[in-house]
PDB file of C-alpha atoms in Angstrom:
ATOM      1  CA  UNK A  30      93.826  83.923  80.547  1.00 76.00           C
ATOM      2  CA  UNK A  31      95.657  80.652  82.422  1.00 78.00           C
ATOM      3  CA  UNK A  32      95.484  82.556  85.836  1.00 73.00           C
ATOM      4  CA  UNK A  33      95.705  85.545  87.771  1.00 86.00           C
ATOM      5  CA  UNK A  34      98.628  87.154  89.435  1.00 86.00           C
ATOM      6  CA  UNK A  35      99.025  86.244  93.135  1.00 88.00           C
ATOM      7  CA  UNK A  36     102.328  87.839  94.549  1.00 92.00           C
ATOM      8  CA  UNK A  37     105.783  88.566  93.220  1.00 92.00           C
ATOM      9  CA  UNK A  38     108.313  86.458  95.688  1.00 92.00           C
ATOM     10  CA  UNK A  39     111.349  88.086  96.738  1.00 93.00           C
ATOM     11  CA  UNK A  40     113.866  85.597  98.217  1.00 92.00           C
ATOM     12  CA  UNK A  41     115.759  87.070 101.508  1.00 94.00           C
ATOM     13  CA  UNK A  42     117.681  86.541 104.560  1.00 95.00           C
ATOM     14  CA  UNK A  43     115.462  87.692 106.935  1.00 96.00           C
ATOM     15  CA  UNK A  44     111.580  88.216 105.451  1.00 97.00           C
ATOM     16  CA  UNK A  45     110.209  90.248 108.362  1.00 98.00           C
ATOM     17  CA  UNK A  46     113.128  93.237 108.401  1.00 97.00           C
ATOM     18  CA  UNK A  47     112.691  93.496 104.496  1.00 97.00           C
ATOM     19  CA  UNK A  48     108.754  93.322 104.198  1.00 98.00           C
ATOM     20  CA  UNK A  49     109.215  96.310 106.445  1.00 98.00           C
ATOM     21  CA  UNK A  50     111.403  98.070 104.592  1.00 98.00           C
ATOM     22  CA  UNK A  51     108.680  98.069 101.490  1.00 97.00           C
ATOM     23  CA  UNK A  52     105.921  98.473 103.882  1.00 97.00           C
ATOM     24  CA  UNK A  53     107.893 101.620 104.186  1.00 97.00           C
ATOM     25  CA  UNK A  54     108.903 102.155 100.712  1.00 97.00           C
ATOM     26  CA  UNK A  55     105.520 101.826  99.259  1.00 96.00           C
ATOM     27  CA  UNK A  56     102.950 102.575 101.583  1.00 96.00           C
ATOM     28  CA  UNK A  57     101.189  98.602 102.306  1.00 97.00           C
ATOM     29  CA  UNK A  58     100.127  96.430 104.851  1.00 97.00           C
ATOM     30  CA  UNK A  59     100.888  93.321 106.499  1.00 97.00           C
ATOM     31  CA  UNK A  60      98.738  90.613 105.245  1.00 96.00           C
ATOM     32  CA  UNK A  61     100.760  87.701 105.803  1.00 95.00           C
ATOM     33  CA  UNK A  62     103.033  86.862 108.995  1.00 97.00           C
ATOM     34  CA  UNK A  63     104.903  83.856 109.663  1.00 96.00           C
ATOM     35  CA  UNK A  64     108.558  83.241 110.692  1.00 96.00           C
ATOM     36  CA  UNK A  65     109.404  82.167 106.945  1.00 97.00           C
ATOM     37  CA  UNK A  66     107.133  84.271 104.908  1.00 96.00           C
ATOM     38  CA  UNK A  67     105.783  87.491 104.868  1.00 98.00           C
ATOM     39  CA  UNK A  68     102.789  88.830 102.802  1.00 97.00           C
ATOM     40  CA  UNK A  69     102.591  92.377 102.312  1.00 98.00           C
ATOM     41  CA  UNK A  70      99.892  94.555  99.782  1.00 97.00           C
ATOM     42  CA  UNK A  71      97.059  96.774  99.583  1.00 95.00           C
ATOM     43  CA  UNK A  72      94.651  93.856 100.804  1.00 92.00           C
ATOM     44  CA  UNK A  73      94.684  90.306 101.481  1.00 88.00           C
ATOM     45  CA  UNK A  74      92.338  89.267  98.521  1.00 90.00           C
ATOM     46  CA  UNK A  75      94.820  91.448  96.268  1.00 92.00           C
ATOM     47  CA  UNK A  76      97.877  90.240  94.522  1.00 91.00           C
ATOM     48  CA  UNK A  77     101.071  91.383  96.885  1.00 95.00           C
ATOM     49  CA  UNK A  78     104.550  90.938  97.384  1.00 96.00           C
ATOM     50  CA  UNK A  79     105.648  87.852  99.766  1.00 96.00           C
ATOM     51  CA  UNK A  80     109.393  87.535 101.562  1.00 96.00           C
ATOM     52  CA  UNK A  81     110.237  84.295 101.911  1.00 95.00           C
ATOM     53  CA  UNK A  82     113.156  82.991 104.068  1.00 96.00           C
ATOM     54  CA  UNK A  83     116.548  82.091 102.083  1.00 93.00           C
ATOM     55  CA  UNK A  84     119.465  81.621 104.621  1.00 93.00           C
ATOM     56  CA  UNK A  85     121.619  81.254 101.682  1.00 91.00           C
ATOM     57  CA  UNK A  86     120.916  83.960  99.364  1.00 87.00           C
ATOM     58  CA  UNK A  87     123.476  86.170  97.796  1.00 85.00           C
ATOM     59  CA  UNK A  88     122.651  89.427  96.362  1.00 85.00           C
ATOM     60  CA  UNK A  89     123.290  90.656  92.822  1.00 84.00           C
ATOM     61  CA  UNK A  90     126.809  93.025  92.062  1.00 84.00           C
ATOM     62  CA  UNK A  91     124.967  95.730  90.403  1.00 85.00           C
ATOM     63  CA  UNK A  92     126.393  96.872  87.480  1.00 84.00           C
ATOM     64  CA  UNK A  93     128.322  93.722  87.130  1.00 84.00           C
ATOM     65  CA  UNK A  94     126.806  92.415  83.870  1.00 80.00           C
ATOM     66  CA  UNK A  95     128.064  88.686  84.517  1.00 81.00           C
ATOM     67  CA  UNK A  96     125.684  88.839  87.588  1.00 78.00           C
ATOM     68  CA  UNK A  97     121.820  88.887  87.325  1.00 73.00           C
ATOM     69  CA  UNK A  98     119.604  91.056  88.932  1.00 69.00           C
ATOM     70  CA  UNK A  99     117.461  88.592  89.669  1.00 71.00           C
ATOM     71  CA  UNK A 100     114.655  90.703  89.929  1.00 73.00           C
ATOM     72  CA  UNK A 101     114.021  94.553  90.675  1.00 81.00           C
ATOM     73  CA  UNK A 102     111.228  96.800  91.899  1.00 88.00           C
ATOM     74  CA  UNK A 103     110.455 100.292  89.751  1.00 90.00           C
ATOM     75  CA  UNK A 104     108.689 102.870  92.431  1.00 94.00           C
ATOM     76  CA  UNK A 105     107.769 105.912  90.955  1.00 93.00           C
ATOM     77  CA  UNK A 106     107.942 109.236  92.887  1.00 95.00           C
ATOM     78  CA  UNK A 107     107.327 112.890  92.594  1.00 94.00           C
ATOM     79  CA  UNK A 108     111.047 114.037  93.426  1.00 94.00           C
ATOM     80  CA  UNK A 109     113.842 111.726  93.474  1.00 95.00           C
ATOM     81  CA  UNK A 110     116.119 113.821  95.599  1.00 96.00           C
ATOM     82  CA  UNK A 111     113.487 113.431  98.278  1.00 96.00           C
ATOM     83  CA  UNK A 112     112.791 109.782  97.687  1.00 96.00           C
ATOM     84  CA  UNK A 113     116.155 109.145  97.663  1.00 96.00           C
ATOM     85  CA  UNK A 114     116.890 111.008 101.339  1.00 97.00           C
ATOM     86  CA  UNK A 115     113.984 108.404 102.296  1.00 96.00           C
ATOM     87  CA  UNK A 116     114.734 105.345 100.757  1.00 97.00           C
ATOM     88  CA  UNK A 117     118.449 106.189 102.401  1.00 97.00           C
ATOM     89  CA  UNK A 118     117.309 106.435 105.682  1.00 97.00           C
ATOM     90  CA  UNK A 119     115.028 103.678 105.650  1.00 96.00           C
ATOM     91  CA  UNK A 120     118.508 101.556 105.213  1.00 97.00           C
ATOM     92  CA  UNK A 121     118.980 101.337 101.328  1.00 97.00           C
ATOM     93  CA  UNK A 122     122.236 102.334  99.766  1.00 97.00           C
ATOM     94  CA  UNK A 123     122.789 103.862  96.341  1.00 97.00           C
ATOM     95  CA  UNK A 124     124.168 102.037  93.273  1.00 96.00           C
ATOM     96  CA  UNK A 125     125.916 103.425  90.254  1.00 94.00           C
ATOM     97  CA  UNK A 126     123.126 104.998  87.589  1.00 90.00           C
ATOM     98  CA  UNK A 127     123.589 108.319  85.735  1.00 89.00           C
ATOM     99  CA  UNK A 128     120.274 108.856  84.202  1.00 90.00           C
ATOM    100  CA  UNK A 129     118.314 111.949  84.757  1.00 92.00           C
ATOM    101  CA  UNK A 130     114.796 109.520  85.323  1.00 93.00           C
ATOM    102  CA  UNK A 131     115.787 107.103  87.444  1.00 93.00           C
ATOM    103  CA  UNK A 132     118.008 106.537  90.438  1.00 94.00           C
ATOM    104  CA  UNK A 133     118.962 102.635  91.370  1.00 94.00           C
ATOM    105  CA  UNK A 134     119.664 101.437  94.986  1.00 95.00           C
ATOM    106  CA  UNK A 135     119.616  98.329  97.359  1.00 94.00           C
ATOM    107  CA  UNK A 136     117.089  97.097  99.467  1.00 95.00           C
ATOM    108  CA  UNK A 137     118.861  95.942 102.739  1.00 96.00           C
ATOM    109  CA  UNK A 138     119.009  92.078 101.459  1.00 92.00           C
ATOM    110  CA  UNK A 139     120.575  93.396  98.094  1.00 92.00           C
ATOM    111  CA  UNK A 140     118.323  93.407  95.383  1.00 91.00           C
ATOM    112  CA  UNK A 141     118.085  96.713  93.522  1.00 91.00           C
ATOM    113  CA  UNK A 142     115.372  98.986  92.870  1.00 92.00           C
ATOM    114  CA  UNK A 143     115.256 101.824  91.021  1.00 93.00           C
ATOM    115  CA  UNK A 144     113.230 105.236  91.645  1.00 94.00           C
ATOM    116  CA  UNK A 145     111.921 106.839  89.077  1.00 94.00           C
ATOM    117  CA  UNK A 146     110.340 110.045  87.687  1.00 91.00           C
ATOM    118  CA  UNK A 147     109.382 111.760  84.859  1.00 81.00           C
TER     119      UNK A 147
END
């Protein structure tokens, strides 16, 4: 082993409005709070998920194969009807999918995420 995971870093517009919306989404804290970068996770000794500032960013066209994802989140729930009415009204919006496990949306910067079940 070279290291140990620290955070996954999700480039955004405005860190502070999206590390709320996964607060939300996935049931974490805030750990980290500056202007530029937010920390959020289960602890602050615990690997986590930081928002950092990027003015300039431009979300991926999801399904648009000539543009990359860039990253995306997998969040596993009991019922995706009902995580979908919650993910919805927390400010996501639904992409195109059409499997029977899995349901893909956007996070209010633009990066998809995907619910799933089985």
């Amino acid at each position: 082993m070279i290291g140990r995971w620290h955070a996954l870093v999700i480039d955004c517009p405005e860190p502070a409005e999206l590390a709320e919306f996964y607060q939300q989404l996935l049931g974490m804290v805030r750990v980290q709070d500056e202007s530029d970068w937010v920390v959020i996770g289960d602890a602050p000794d615990r690997p986590g998920i930081a928002f950092q500032r990027a003015p300039e960013q431009r979300a991926p066209r999801w399904p648009d194969p000539h543009s990359s994802q860039q990253m995306h989140v997998d969040v596993r729930v009991d019922d995706l009807d009902e995580g979908e009415r919650a993910v919805l009204a927390l400010g996501a919006r639904r992409l195109p999918s059409d499997s029977p496990n899995f349901r893909v949306f956007a996070d209010p910067s633009g990066h998809p995420f995907c619910l799933v079940a089985w």
